[in-house]
Tab-separated table of C-alpha atoms in Angstrom:
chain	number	residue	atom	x	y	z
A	366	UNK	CA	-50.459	-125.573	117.220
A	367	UNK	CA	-52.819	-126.191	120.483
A	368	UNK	CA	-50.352	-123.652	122.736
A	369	UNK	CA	-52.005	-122.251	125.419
A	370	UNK	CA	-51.938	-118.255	126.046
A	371	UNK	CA	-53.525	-116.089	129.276
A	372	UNK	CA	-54.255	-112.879	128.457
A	373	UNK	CA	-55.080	-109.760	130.662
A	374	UNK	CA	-57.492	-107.447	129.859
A	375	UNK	CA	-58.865	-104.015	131.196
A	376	UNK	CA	-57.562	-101.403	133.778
A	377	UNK	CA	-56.591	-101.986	137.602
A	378	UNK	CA	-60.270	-101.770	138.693
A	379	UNK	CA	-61.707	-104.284	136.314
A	380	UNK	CA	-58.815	-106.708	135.086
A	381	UNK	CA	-60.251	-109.789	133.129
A	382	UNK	CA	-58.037	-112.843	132.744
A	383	UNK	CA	-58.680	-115.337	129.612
A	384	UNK	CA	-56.838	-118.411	129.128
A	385	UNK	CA	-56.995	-119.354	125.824
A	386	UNK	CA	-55.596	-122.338	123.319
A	387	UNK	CA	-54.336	-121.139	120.219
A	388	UNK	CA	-55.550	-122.832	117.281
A	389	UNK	CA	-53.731	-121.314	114.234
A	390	UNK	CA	-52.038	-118.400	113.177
A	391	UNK	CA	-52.874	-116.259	110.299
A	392	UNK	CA	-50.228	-114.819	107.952
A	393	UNK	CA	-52.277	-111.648	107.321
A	394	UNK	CA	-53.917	-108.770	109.967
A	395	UNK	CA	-57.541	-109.581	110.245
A	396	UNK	CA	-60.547	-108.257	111.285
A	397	UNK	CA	-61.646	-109.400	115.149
A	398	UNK	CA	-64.424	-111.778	113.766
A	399	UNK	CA	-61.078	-113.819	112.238
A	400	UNK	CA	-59.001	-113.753	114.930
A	401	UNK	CA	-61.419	-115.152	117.018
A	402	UNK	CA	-61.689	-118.447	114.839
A	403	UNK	CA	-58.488	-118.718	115.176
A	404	UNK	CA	-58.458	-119.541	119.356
A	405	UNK	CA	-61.040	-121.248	121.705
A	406	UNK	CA	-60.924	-120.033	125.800
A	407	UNK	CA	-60.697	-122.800	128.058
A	408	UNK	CA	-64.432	-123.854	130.114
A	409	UNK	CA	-62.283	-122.615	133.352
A	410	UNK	CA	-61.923	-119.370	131.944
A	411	UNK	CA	-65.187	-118.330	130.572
A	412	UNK	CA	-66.721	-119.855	133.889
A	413	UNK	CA	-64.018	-117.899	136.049
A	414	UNK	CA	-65.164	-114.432	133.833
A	415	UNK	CA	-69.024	-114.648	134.188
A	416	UNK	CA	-68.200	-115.491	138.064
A	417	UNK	CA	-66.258	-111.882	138.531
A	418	UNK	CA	-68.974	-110.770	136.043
A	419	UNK	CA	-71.676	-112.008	138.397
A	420	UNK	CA	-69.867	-110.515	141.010
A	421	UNK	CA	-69.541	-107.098	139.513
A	422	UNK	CA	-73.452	-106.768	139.134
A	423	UNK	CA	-74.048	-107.853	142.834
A	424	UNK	CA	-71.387	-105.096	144.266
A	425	UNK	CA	-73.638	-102.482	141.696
A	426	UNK	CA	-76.980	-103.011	143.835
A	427	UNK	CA	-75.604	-101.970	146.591
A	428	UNK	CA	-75.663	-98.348	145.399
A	429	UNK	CA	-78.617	-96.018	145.214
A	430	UNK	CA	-80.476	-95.436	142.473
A	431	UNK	CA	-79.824	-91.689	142.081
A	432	UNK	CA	-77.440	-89.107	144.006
A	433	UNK	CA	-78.897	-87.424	147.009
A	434	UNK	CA	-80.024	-83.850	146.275
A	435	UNK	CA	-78.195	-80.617	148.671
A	436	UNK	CA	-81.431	-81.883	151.688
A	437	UNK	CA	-80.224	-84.887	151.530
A	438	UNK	CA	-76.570	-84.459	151.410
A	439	UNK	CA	-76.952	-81.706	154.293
A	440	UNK	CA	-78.927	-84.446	156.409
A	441	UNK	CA	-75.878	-86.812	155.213
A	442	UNK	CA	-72.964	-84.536	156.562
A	443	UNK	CA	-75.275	-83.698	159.683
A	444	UNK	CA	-75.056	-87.637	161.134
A	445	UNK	CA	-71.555	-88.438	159.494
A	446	UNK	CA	-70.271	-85.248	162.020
A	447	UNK	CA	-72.804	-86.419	164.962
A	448	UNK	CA	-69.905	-88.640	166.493
């Protein structure tokens, strides 16, 4: 068959793209485990997903570790309202 399908994935904050190539079809509804012998995702595509996957992590560490407690969220709102 060897026709080639993109698929999106996700919601509007995390949309993953795969490009796949369609191997066969199957006559019946399978399980997932089938279906997925039944395509192969291009090397661009996987590479292109554990980029923005890569990319996810790195925006994560960025954030603290825990939320600040009422001290620290007074001493927050005291030098956001400084200016």
């Amino acid at each position: 068959m060897a026709d080639t399908l993109t698929i999106r994935q996700g919601h509007a904050t995390r949309l993953e793209e795969k490009t796949v190539v369609i191997k066969a079809l199957s006559e019946n509804r399978g399980n997932a485990t089938i279906a997925a012998t039944l395509y192969d995702e291009t090397e661009e595509s996987m590479v292109q997903r554990e980029f923005f996957a890569e990319q996810r992590k790195l925006l994560n560490l960025a954030r603290p570790d825990t939320k600040p407690d009422k001290k620290q969220r007074r001493e927050l709102n005291k030098f956001k309202h400084q200016w």
